[in-house]
Amino acid sequence: MKHVLIPTDFSIRSLRVIHSVIEKFGNEKITIVMMHALRMPTSITDLMMLSRRSAHQDLITEDYKDACEIIRNKYASNIQLLKTEFLFGNTSAVFRNFLQYQNIDIIVCPDTEEFRLAGKDSYNPAGLINKSKYPVYRVPLTPRKEKFLVSAMSELFEV
């Protein structure tokens, strides 16, 4: 069984990488860990309440949850587990420990960096991924269109 890490910004686009993972490891059972990276809180109060507060859980949108459920159902024979985890910290040691704890075999990322910050403490983990000694499989995705442009264009054609 393969354990795959995919960085996410909780956009539906970040989940599109899963289709390529299924193609690449089609006959194996796969555990997919969608990882969102957050900076470690700096105040003592925030550190003490880190496990008790769920502010970081609020970053996960309903659309993202629904899309994860659709993917779980579509690839039920391939995906053993699809879960979302948070990485707290931005050092190589923290990232390495996270990868070891999750038993990650390979990291899968889009080949272009279009990461959007989901919250004020979010950061792009590309630097940590590039420094790690884990194999990285890069997936080509079509460029993202700006949402406001699409909405503006669709309004032009409404009657």
mmCIF file of C-alpha atoms in Angstrom:
data_model
loop_
_atom_site.group_PDB
_atom_site.id
_atom_site.type_symbol
_atom_site.label_atom_id
_atom_site.label_comp_id
_atom_site.label_asym_id
_atom_site.label_seq_id
_atom_site.Cartn_x
_atom_site.Cartn_y
_atom_site.Cartn_z
ATOM 1 C CA MET A 1 0.000 0.000 0.000
ATOM 2 C CA LYS A 2 1.250 3.484 -0.937
ATOM 3 C CA HIS A 3 1.022 6.498 1.350
ATOM 4 C CA VAL A 4 0.845 9.707 -0.690
ATOM 5 C CA LEU A 5 1.129 13.294 0.545
ATOM 6 C CA ILE A 6 -0.557 16.083 -1.423
ATOM 7 C CA PRO A 7 -0.275 19.712 -0.254
ATOM 8 C CA THR A 8 -3.628 21.514 -0.268
ATOM 9 C CA ASP A 9 -4.920 25.053 -0.001
ATOM 10 C CA PHE A 10 -8.464 23.659 0.411
ATOM 11 C CA SER A 11 -9.345 24.488 -3.171
ATOM 12 C CA ILE A 12 -11.097 21.980 -5.403
ATOM 13 C CA ARG A 13 -8.159 22.402 -7.780
ATOM 14 C CA SER A 14 -5.742 20.897 -5.251
ATOM 15 C CA LEU A 15 -7.851 17.725 -5.298
ATOM 16 C CA ARG A 16 -7.439 17.316 -9.068
ATOM 17 C CA VAL A 17 -3.982 15.879 -8.408
ATOM 18 C CA ILE A 18 -5.666 12.761 -6.991
ATOM 19 C CA HIS A 19 -6.764 11.641 -10.472
ATOM 20 C CA SER A 20 -3.100 11.423 -11.527
ATOM 21 C CA VAL A 21 -2.227 9.532 -8.338
ATOM 22 C CA ILE A 22 -4.885 6.925 -9.148
ATOM 23 C CA GLU A 23 -3.548 6.601 -12.714
ATOM 24 C CA LYS A 24 0.038 6.207 -11.505
ATOM 25 C CA PHE A 25 -0.661 3.671 -8.733
ATOM 26 C CA GLY A 26 -3.830 2.171 -10.211
ATOM 27 C CA ASN A 27 -3.597 -1.383 -8.891
ATOM 28 C CA GLU A 28 -2.415 -0.538 -5.368
ATOM 29 C CA LYS A 29 -4.429 0.535 -2.364
ATOM 30 C CA ILE A 30 -3.583 4.149 -1.575
ATOM 31 C CA THR A 31 -3.713 6.260 1.564
ATOM 32 C CA ILE A 32 -3.821 9.944 0.642
ATOM 33 C CA VAL A 33 -2.897 12.635 3.155
ATOM 34 C CA MET A 34 -3.953 16.117 2.087
ATOM 35 C CA MET A 35 -1.621 18.410 4.048
ATOM 36 C CA HIS A 36 -2.151 22.076 4.844
ATOM 37 C CA ALA A 37 0.823 23.925 6.354
ATOM 38 C CA LEU A 38 0.394 26.488 9.129
ATOM 39 C CA ARG A 39 2.966 28.575 10.962
ATOM 40 C CA MET A 40 3.404 27.659 14.601
ATOM 41 C CA PRO A 41 1.663 30.144 16.929
ATOM 42 C CA THR A 42 4.091 32.510 18.643
ATOM 43 C CA SER A 43 2.216 33.507 21.788
ATOM 44 C CA ILE A 44 2.219 31.274 24.849
ATOM 45 C CA THR A 45 -1.567 31.435 25.115
ATOM 46 C CA ASP A 46 -2.012 30.304 21.503
ATOM 47 C CA LEU A 47 0.450 27.456 22.037
ATOM 48 C CA MET A 48 -1.369 26.284 25.169
ATOM 49 C CA MET A 49 -4.754 26.368 23.439
ATOM 50 C CA LEU A 50 -3.547 24.902 20.132
ATOM 51 C CA SER A 51 -5.083 21.479 20.635
ATOM 52 C CA ARG A 52 -8.292 22.871 22.159
ATOM 53 C CA ARG A 53 -9.202 25.442 19.556
ATOM 54 C CA SER A 54 -10.496 24.535 16.164
ATOM 55 C CA ALA A 55 -9.842 27.773 14.285
ATOM 56 C CA HIS A 56 -7.664 25.912 11.803
ATOM 57 C CA GLN A 57 -10.511 23.434 11.185
ATOM 58 C CA ASP A 58 -12.623 26.371 9.993
ATOM 59 C CA LEU A 59 -10.279 26.740 7.010
ATOM 60 C CA ILE A 60 -11.750 23.569 5.504
ATOM 61 C CA THR A 61 -14.632 24.637 3.255
ATOM 62 C CA GLU A 62 -17.847 22.700 2.700
ATOM 63 C CA ASP A 63 -17.066 22.517 -1.035
ATOM 64 C CA TYR A 64 -13.720 20.904 -0.227
ATOM 65 C CA LYS A 65 -15.367 18.376 2.111
ATOM 66 C CA ASP A 66 -18.002 17.534 -0.509
ATOM 67 C CA ALA A 67 -15.354 17.133 -3.217
ATOM 68 C CA CYS A 68 -13.338 14.797 -0.954
ATOM 69 C CA GLU A 69 -16.438 12.669 -0.430
ATOM 70 C CA ILE A 70 -17.075 12.493 -4.181
ATOM 71 C CA ILE A 71 -13.476 11.383 -4.777
ATOM 72 C CA ARG A 72 -13.718 8.773 -1.997
ATOM 73 C CA ASN A 73 -16.837 7.347 -3.623
ATOM 74 C CA LYS A 74 -15.486 7.478 -7.173
ATOM 75 C CA TYR A 75 -12.218 5.728 -6.307
ATOM 76 C CA ALA A 76 -13.472 3.538 -3.449
ATOM 77 C CA SER A 77 -11.647 0.492 -4.825
ATOM 78 C CA ASN A 78 -8.308 2.367 -4.935
ATOM 79 C CA ILE A 79 -8.375 4.758 -1.987
ATOM 80 C CA GLN A 80 -8.120 3.100 1.388
ATOM 81 C CA LEU A 81 -8.099 6.420 3.238
ATOM 82 C CA LEU A 82 -8.327 10.080 2.216
ATOM 83 C CA LYS A 83 -7.720 12.466 5.097
ATOM 84 C CA THR A 84 -6.756 16.079 5.685
ATOM 85 C CA GLU A 85 -4.006 16.874 8.196
ATOM 86 C CA PHE A 86 -2.392 20.099 9.381
ATOM 87 C CA LEU A 87 1.369 20.598 9.594
ATOM 88 C CA PHE A 88 2.214 23.067 12.371
ATOM 89 C CA GLY A 89 5.662 24.583 11.914
ATOM 90 C CA ASN A 90 7.926 25.490 9.042
ATOM 91 C CA THR A 91 11.208 23.710 9.663
ATOM 92 C CA SER A 92 12.662 20.756 7.802
ATOM 93 C CA ALA A 93 12.758 18.715 11.015
ATOM 94 C CA VAL A 94 9.047 19.253 11.692
ATOM 95 C CA PHE A 95 8.220 18.351 8.089
ATOM 96 C CA ARG A 96 10.413 15.222 8.192
ATOM 97 C CA ASN A 97 8.741 14.085 11.428
ATOM 98 C CA PHE A 98 5.314 14.699 9.886
ATOM 99 C CA LEU A 99 6.222 12.598 6.832
ATOM 100 C CA GLN A 100 7.554 9.782 9.001
ATOM 101 C CA TYR A 101 4.526 9.827 11.302
ATOM 102 C CA GLN A 102 2.184 9.609 8.302
ATOM 103 C CA ASN A 103 4.362 6.843 6.685
ATOM 104 C CA ILE A 104 4.592 8.851 3.454
ATOM 105 C CA ASP A 105 6.183 7.094 0.461
ATOM 106 C CA ILE A 106 5.852 9.846 -2.149
ATOM 107 C CA ILE A 107 4.827 13.503 -2.365
ATOM 108 C CA VAL A 108 2.610 14.521 -5.284
ATOM 109 C CA CYS A 109 2.372 18.200 -6.286
ATOM 110 C CA PRO A 110 1.113 20.212 -9.242
ATOM 111 C CA ASP A 111 4.014 21.183 -11.514
ATOM 112 C CA THR A 112 3.103 24.880 -11.330
ATOM 113 C CA GLU A 113 2.927 26.842 -8.098
ATOM 114 C CA GLU A 114 -0.573 28.288 -7.739
ATOM 115 C CA PHE A 115 -0.899 27.945 -3.990
ATOM 116 C CA ARG A 116 -3.345 30.301 -2.291
ATOM 117 C CA LEU A 117 -3.195 31.005 1.409
ATOM 118 C CA ALA A 118 -6.336 29.737 3.135
ATOM 119 C CA GLY A 119 -5.702 31.648 6.366
ATOM 120 C CA LYS A 120 -3.418 34.215 7.951
ATOM 121 C CA ASP A 121 -1.095 31.530 9.352
ATOM 122 C CA SER A 122 -1.032 29.403 6.178
ATOM 123 C CA TYR A 123 2.110 29.164 4.071
ATOM 124 C CA ASN A 124 3.210 27.443 0.883
ATOM 125 C CA PRO A 125 5.119 24.250 1.812
ATOM 126 C CA ALA A 126 6.948 24.109 -1.552
ATOM 127 C CA GLY A 127 10.268 25.074 0.052
ATOM 128 C CA LEU A 128 10.051 22.240 2.582
ATOM 129 C CA ILE A 129 8.995 19.771 -0.104
ATOM 130 C CA ASN A 130 11.895 20.733 -2.376
ATOM 131 C CA LYS A 131 14.406 20.393 0.498
ATOM 132 C CA SER A 132 13.089 17.008 1.608
ATOM 133 C CA LYS A 133 14.724 13.819 0.428
ATOM 134 C CA TYR A 134 11.379 12.219 -0.395
ATOM 135 C CA PRO A 135 10.494 11.415 -4.007
ATOM 136 C CA VAL A 136 8.290 14.099 -5.557
ATOM 137 C CA TYR A 137 5.958 13.378 -8.476
ATOM 138 C CA ARG A 138 4.910 16.555 -10.299
ATOM 139 C CA VAL A 139 1.539 16.568 -12.055
ATOM 140 C CA PRO A 140 0.755 18.988 -14.905
ATOM 141 C CA LEU A 141 -2.534 20.866 -14.427
ATOM 142 C CA THR A 142 -4.203 23.418 -16.658
ATOM 143 C CA PRO A 143 -3.729 27.025 -15.497
ATOM 144 C CA ARG A 144 -6.280 28.342 -13.014
ATOM 145 C CA LYS A 145 -8.669 31.023 -14.253
ATOM 146 C CA GLU A 146 -9.380 33.902 -11.929
ATOM 147 C CA LYS A 147 -12.804 33.410 -10.414
ATOM 148 C CA PHE A 148 -13.823 37.046 -10.636
ATOM 149 C CA LEU A 149 -13.062 37.101 -14.377
ATOM 150 C CA VAL A 150 -15.179 34.022 -14.982
ATOM 151 C CA SER A 151 -18.041 35.507 -12.953
ATOM 152 C CA ALA A 152 -17.798 38.832 -14.756
ATOM 153 C CA MET A 153 -17.792 37.112 -18.155
ATOM 154 C CA SER A 154 -20.790 34.950 -17.288
ATOM 155 C CA GLU A 155 -22.773 38.029 -16.261
ATOM 156 C CA LEU A 156 -22.277 39.464 -19.743
ATOM 157 C CA PHE A 157 -24.206 36.561 -21.276
ATOM 158 C CA GLU A 158 -27.101 36.462 -18.803
ATOM 159 C CA VAL A 159 -30.466 37.523 -20.174
#
